[in-house]
mmCIF file of C-alpha atoms in Angstrom:
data_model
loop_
_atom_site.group_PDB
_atom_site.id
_atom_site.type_symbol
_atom_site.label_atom_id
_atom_site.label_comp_id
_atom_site.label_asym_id
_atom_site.label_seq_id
_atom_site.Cartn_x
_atom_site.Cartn_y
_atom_site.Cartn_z
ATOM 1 C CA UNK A 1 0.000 0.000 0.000
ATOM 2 C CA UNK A 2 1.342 3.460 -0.914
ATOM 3 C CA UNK A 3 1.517 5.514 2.101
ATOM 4 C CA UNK A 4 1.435 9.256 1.770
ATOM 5 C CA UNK A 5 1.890 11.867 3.491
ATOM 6 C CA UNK A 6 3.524 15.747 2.030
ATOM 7 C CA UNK A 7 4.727 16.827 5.570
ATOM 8 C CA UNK A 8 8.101 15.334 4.371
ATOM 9 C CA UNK A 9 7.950 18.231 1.536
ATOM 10 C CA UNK A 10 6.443 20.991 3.620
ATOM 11 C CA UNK A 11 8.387 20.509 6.461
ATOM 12 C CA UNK A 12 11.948 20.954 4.944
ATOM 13 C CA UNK A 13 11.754 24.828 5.052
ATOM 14 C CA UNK A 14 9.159 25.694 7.373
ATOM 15 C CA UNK A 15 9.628 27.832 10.504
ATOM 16 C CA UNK A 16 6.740 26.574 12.555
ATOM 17 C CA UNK A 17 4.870 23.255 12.357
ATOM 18 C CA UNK A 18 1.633 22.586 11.721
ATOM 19 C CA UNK A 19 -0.848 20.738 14.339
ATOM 20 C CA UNK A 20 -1.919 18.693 11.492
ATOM 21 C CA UNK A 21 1.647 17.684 10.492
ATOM 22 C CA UNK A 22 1.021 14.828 13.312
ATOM 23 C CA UNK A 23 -1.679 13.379 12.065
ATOM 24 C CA UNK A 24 -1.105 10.310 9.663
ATOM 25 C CA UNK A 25 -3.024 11.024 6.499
ATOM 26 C CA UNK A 26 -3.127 8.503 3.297
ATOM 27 C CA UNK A 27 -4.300 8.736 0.028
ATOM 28 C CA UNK A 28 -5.984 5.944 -2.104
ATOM 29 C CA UNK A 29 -3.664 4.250 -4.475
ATOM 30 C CA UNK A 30 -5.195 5.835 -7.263
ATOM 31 C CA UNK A 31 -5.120 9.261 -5.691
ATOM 32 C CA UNK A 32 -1.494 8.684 -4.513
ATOM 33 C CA UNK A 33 -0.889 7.422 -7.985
ATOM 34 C CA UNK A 34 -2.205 10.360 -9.727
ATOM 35 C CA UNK A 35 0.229 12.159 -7.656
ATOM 36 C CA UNK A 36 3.272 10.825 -8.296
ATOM 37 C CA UNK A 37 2.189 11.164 -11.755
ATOM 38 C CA UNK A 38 1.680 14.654 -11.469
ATOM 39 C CA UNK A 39 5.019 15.617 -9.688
ATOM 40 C CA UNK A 40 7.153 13.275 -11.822
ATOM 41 C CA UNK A 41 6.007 14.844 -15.164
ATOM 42 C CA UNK A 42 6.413 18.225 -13.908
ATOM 43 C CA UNK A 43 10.221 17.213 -12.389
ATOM 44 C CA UNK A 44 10.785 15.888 -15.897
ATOM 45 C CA UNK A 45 9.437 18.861 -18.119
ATOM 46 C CA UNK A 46 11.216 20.894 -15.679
ATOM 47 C CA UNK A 47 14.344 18.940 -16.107
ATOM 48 C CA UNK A 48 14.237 18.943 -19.780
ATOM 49 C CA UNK A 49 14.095 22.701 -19.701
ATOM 50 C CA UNK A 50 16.866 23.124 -17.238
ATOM 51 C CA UNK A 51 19.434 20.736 -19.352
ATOM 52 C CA UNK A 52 18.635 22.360 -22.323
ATOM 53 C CA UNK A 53 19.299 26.032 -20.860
ATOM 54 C CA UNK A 54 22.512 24.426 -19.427
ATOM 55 C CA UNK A 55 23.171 23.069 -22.970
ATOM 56 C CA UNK A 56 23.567 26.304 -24.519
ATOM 57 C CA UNK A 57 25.836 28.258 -21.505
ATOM 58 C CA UNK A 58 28.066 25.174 -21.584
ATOM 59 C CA UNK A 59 28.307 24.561 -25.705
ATOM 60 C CA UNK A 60 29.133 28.802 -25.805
ATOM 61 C CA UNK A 61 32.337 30.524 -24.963
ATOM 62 C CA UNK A 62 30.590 33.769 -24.610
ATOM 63 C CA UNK A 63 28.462 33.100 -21.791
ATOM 64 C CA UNK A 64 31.427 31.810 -19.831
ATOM 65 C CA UNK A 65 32.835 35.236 -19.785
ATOM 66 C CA UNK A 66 29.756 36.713 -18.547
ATOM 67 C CA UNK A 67 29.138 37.459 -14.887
ATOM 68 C CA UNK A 68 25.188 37.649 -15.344
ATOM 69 C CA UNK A 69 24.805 33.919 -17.613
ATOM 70 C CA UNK A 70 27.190 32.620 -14.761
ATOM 71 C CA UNK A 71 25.494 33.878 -12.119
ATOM 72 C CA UNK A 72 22.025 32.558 -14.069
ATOM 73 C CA UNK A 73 23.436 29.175 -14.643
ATOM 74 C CA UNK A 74 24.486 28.873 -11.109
ATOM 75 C CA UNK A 75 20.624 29.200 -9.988
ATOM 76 C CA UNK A 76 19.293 26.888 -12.953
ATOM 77 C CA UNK A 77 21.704 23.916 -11.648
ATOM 78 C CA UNK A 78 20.917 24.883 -7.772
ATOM 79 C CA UNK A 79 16.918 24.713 -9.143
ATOM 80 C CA UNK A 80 17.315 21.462 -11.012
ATOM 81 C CA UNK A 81 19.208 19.898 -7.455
ATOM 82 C CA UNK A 82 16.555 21.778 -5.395
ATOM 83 C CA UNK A 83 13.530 20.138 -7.310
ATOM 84 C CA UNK A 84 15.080 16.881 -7.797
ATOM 85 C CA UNK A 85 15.704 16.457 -4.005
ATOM 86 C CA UNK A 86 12.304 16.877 -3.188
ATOM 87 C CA UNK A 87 10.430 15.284 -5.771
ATOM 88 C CA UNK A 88 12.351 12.019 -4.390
ATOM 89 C CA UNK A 89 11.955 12.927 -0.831
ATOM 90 C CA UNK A 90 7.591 13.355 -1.807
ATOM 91 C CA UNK A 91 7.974 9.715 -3.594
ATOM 92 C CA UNK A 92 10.056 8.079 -0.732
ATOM 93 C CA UNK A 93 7.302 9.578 1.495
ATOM 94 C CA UNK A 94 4.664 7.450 -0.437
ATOM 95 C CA UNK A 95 6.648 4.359 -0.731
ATOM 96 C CA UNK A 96 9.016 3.449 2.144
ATOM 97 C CA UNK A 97 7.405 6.008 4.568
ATOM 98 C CA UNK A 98 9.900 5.956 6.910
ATOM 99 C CA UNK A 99 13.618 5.691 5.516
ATOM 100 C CA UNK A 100 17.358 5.738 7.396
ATOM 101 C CA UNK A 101 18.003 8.706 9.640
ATOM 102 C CA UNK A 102 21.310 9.490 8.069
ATOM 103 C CA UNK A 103 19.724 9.083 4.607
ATOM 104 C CA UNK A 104 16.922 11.756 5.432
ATOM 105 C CA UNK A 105 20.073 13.991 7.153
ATOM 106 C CA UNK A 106 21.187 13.688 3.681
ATOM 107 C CA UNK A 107 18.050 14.947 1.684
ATOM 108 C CA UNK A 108 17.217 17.735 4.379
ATOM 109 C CA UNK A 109 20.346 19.667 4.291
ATOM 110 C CA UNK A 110 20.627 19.322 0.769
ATOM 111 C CA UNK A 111 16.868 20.620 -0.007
ATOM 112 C CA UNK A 112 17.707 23.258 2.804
ATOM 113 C CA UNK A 113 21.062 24.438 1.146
ATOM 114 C CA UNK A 114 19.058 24.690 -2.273
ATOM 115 C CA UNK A 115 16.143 26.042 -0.990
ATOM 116 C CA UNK A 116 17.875 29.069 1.005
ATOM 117 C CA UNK A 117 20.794 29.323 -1.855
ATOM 118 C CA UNK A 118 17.576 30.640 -4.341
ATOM 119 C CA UNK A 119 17.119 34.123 -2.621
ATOM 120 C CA UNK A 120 20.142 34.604 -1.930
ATOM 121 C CA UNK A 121 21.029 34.121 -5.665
ATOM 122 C CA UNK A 122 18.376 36.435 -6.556
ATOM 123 C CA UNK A 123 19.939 38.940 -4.023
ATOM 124 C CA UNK A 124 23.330 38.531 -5.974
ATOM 125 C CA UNK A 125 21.775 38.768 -9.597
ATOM 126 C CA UNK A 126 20.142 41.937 -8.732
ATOM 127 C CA UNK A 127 23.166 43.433 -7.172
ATOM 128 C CA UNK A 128 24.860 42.754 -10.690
ATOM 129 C CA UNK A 129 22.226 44.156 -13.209
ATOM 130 C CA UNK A 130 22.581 47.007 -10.723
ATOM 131 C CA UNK A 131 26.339 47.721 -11.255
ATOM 132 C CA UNK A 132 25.576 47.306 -15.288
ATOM 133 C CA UNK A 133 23.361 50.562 -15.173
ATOM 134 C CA UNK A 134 24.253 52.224 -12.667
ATOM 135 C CA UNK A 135 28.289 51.860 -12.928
ATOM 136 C CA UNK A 136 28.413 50.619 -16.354
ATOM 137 C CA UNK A 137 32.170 52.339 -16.464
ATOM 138 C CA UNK A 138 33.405 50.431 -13.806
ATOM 139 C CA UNK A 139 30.857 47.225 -14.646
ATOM 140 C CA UNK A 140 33.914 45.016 -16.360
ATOM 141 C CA UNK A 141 36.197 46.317 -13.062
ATOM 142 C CA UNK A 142 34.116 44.838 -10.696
ATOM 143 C CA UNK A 143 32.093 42.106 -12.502
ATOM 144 C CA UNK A 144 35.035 39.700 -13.482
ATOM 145 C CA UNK A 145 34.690 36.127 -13.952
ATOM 146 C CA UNK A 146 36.623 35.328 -11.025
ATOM 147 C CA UNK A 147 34.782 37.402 -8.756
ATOM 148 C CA UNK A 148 31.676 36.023 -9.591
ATOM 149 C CA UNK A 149 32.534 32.444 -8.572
ATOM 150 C CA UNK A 150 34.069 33.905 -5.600
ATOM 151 C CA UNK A 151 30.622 35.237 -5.227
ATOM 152 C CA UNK A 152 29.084 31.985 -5.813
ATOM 153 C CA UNK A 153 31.344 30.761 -3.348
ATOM 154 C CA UNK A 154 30.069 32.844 -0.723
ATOM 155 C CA UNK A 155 26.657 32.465 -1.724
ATOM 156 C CA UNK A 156 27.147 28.399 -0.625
ATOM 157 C CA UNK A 157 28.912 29.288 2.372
ATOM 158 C CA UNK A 158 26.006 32.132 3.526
ATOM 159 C CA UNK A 159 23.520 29.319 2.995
ATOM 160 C CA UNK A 160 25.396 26.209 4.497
ATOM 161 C CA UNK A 161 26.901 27.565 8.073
ATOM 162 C CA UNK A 162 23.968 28.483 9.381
ATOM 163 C CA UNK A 163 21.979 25.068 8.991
ATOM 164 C CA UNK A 164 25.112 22.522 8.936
ATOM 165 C CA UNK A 165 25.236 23.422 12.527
ATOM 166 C CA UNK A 166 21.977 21.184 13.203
ATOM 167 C CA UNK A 167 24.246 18.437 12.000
ATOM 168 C CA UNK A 168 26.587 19.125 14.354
ATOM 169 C CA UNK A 169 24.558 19.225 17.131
ATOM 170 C CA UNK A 170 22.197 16.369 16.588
ATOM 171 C CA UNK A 171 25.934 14.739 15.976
ATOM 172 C CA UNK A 172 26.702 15.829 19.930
ATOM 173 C CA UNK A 173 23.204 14.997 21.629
ATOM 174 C CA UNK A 174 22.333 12.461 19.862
ATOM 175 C CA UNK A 175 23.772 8.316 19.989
ATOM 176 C CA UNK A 176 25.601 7.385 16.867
ATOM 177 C CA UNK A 177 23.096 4.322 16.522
ATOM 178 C CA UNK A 178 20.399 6.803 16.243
ATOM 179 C CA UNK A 179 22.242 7.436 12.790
ATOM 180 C CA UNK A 180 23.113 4.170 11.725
ATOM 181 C CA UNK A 181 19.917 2.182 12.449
ATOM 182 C CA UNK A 182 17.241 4.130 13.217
ATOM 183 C CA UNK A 183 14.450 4.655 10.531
ATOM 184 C CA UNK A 184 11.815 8.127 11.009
ATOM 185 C CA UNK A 185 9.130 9.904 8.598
ATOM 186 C CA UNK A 186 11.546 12.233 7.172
ATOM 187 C CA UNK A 187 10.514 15.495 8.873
ATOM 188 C CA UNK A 188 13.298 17.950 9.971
ATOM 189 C CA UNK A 189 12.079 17.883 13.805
ATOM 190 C CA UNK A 190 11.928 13.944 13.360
ATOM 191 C CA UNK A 191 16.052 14.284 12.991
ATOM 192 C CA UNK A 192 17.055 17.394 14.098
ATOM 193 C CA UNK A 193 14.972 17.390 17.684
ATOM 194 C CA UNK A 194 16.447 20.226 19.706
ATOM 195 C CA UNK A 195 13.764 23.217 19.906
ATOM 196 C CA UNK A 196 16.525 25.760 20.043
ATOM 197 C CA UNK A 197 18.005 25.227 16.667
ATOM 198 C CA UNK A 198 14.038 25.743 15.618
ATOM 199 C CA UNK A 199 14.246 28.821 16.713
ATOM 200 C CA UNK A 200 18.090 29.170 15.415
ATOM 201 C CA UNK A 201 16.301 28.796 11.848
ATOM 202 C CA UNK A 202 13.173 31.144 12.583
ATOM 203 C CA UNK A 203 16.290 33.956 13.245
ATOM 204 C CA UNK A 204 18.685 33.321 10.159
ATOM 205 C CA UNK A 205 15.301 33.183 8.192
ATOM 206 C CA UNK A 206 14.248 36.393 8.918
ATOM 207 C CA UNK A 207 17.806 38.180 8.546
ATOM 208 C CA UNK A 208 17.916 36.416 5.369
ATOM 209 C CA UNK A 209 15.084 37.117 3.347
ATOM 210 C CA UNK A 210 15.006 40.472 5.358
ATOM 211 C CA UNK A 211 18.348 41.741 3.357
ATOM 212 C CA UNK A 212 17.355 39.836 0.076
ATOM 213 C CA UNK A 213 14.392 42.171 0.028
ATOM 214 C CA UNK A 214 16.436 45.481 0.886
ATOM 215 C CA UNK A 215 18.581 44.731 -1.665
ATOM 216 C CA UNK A 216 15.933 43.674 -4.247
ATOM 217 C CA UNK A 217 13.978 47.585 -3.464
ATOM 218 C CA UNK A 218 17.395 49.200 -3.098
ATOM 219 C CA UNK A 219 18.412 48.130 -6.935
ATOM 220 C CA UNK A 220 15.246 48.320 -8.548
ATOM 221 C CA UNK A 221 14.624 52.353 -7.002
ATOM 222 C CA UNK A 222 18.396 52.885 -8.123
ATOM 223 C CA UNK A 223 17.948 51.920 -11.640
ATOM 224 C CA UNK A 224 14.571 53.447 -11.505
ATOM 225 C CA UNK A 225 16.220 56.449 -10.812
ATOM 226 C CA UNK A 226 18.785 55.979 -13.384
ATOM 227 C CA UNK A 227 16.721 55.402 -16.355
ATOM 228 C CA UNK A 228 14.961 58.880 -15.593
ATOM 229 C CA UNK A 229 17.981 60.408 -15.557
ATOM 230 C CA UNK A 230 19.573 59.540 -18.437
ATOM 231 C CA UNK A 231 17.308 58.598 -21.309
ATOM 232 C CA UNK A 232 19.947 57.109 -23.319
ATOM 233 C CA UNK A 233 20.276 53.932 -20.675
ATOM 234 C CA UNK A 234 16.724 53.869 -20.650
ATOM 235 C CA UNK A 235 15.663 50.835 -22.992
ATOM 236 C CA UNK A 236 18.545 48.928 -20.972
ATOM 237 C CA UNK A 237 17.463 50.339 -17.790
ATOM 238 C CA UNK A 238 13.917 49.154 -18.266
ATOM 239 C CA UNK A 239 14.664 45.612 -19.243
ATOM 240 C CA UNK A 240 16.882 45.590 -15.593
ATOM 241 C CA UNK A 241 13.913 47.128 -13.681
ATOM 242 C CA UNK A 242 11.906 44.606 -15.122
ATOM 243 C CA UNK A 243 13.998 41.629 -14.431
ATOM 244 C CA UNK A 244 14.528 42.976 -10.626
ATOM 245 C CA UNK A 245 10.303 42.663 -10.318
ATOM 246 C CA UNK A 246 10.378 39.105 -11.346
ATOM 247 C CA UNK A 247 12.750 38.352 -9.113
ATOM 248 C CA UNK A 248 10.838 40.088 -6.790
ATOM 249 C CA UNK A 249 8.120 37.785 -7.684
ATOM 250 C CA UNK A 250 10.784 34.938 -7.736
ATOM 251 C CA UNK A 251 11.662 35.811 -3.494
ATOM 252 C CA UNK A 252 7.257 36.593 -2.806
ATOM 253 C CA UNK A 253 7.209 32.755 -4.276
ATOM 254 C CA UNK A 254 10.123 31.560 -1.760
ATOM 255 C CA UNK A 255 8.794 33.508 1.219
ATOM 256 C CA UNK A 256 5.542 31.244 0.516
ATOM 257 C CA UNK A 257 7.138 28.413 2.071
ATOM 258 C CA UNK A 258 7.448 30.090 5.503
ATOM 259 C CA UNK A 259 3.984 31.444 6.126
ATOM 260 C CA UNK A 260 2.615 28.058 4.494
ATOM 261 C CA UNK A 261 2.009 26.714 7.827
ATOM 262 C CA UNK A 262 0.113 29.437 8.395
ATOM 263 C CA UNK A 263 -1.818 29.370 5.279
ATOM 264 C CA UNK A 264 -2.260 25.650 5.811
ATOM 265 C CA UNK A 265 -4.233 26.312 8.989
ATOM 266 C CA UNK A 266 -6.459 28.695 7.507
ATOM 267 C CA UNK A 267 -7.356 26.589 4.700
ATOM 268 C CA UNK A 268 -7.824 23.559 7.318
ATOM 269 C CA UNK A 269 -10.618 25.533 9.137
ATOM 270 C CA UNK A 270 -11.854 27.015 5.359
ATOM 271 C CA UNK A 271 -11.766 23.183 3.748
ATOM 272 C CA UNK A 272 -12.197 20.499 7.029
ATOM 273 C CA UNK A 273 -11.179 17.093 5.688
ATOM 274 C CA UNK A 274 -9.183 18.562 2.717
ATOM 275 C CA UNK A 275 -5.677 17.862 4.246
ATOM 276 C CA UNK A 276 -4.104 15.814 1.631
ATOM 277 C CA UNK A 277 -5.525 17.955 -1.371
ATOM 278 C CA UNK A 278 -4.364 20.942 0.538
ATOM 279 C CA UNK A 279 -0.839 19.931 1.136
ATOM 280 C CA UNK A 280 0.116 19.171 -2.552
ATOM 281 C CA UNK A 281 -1.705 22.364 -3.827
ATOM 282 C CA UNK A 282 0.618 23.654 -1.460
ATOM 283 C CA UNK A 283 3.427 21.807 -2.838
ATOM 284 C CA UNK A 284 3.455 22.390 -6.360
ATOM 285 C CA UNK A 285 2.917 26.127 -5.399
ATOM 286 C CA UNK A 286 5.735 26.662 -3.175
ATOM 287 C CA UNK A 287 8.236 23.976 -4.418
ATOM 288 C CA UNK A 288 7.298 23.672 -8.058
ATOM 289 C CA UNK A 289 5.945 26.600 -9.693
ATOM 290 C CA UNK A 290 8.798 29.349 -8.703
ATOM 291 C CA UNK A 291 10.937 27.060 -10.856
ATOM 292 C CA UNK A 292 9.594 28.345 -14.061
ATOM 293 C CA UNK A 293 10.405 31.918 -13.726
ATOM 294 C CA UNK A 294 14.340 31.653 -14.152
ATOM 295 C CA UNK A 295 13.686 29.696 -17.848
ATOM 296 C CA UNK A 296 11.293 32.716 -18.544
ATOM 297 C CA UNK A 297 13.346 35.488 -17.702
ATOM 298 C CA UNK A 298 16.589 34.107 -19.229
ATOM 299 C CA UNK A 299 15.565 31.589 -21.286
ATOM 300 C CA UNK A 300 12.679 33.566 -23.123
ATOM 301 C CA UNK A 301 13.295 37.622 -22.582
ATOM 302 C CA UNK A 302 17.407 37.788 -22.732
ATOM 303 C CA UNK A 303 17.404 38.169 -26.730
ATOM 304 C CA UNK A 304 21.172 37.137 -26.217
ATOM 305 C CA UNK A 305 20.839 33.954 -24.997
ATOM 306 C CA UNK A 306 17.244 32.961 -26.737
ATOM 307 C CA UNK A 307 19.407 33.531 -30.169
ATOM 308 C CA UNK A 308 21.970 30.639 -29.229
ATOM 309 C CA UNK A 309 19.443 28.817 -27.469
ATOM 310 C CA UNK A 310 17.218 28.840 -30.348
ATOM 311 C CA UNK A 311 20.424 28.392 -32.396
ATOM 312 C CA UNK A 312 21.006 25.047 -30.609
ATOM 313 C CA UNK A 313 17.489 23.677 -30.500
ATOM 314 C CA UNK A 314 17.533 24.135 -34.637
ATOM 315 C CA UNK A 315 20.841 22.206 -34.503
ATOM 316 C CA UNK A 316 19.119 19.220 -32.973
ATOM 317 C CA UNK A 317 16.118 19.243 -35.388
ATOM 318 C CA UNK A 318 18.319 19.180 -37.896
ATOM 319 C CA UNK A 319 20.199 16.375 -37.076
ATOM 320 C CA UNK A 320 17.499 14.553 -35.666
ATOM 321 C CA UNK A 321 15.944 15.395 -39.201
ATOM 322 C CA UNK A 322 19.535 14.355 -40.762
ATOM 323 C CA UNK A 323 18.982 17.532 -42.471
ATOM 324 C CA UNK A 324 22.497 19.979 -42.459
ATOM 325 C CA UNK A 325 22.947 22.708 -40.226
ATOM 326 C CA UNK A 326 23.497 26.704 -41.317
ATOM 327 C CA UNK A 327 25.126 28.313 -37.890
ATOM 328 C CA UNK A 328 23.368 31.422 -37.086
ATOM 329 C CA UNK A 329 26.250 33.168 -35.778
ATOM 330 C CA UNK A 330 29.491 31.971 -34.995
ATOM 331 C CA UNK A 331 31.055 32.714 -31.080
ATOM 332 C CA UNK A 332 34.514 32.052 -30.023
ATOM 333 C CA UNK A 333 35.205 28.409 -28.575
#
């Protein structure tokens, strides 16, 4: 019998848990089917997309010189992990149920890391389109390659102190068997028990998506402010304003996943006996949808990379086709 429950999703991120997070809930097996379905089509289309995107930065020279496609192709492969991660923690849920302790350590921390690395990213993307209209003089002084994956660098770092430290303490408190040969629903307060590091996370969450916002209204009035000012940067300057607000949208989608719990209550008392359906609407909101947005805003509005993405897609029609290939545009290899 598959055994479901999406606590083992919803739980990952969120800051407080739900009263109806302890309550075993199970779907039929054509329901639960359905499901599974659902989320593994998504995770595949989503894939797909993702690998092809990835495709074109890594079969293209340019991009590899450019902070902003770096800095874009960075988030795409921390998406594809993030979404991946959790689409197999949601089907372990239904299958096993309960799994090893140190396997679920595993797919926490990673769907933490990936989960918190995603505003943070956004922070550091808008921080860039802000130095290429508002400093564009100094914008190949700062914005070198190497600094950007020292940026990335940091980026990991920012995102894995804070939480590898529940490691480390469950590591202390807890017996090593607990670890070895213990099995638990995978839920974050199932492994990492002591209430102080829940409140540890309720803290670094709020610095975190506190700055990530300041910085996201700091750039976008800045280069507001820039394209009135000089109407020659304006065209430029719009397309940056405009890719600031979907990322804006991109870190309203993220902060969904800590007032879910919230949410989730009110829509218990709205819809009694609609757990389940409530949960993966919830889901596929939170986890799934805010995927989409970084395909759309590079993959389909940045004329510069839709050209050799486009390029590339032609290139395996043709082939596929066995029809010969005109290049486009040639870029240095």
């Amino acid at each position: 019998m598959l055994q479901g429950s999406m606590s083992s999703l919803l739980s990952l991120t969120n800051n407080t848990t739900s009263p109806y997070q302890s309550v075993l809930y199970r779907d039929t097996f054509t329901m639960a089917l359905v499901k599974n379905l659902i989320v593994v089509l998504v995770w595949l289309v989503l894939t797909y997309i993702n690998c092809t995107l990835a495709a074109t930065f890594f079969r293209h020279q340019i991009f590899y010189e450019d902070p902003r496609y770096i800095l874009f192709i960075h988030m795409v492969i921390n998406d594809g992990i993030q979404l991946t991660v959790t689409v197999t923690l949601f089907i372990l849920s239904y299958i096993f149920y309960k799994i090893n302790v140190s396997l679920c350590c595993f797919f926490i921390l990673v769907a933490v890391f990936t989960t918190r690395n995603t505003p943070v990213s956004l922070a550091g993307m808008a921080i860039e389109r802000y130095i290429a209209i508002c400093k564009p003089l100094r914008y190949s002084q700062i914005c070198t390659v190497r600094r950007t994956y020292a940026v990335i660098g940091l980026i990991w770092f920012i995102c894995v102190a804070p939480d590898i430290t529940d490691l480390f303490v469950s590591l202390a408190t807890e017996p090593l068997s607990f670890f070895q040969y213990n099995s638990v629903f995978c839920l974050r307060e199932n492994v990492f028990k002591d209430p102080i590091l829940a409140q540890k996370r309720k803290a670094f969450d709020i610095i975190y998506f506190s700055c990530v916002f300041l910085t996201l209204v700091f750039t976008y009035l800045k280069i507001l402010f820039a394209a009135r000012a000089l109407s020659t940067a304006e065209p430029s300057a719009q397309k940056a304003r405009n890719t600031i607000l979907l990322h804006g949208v991109q870190l309203a989608m993220c902060l969904l996943s800590y007032i879910s719990p919230s949410v989730e209550i009110v829509l218990h008392i709205i819809f009694p006996g609609r757990s389940i359906e409530i949960r993966f609407a919830n889901y596929l909101i939170v986890y799934i949808l805010p995927r989409f947005l970084s395909p759309i805003i590079y993959g389909a509005r940045d004329k510069k990379f839709k050209k050799y993405l486009m390029m590339d897609l032609l290139r395996c029609s043709c082939k596929y086709k066995g029809k010969p290939v005109v290049p486009l545009n040639k870029d240095r290899m």
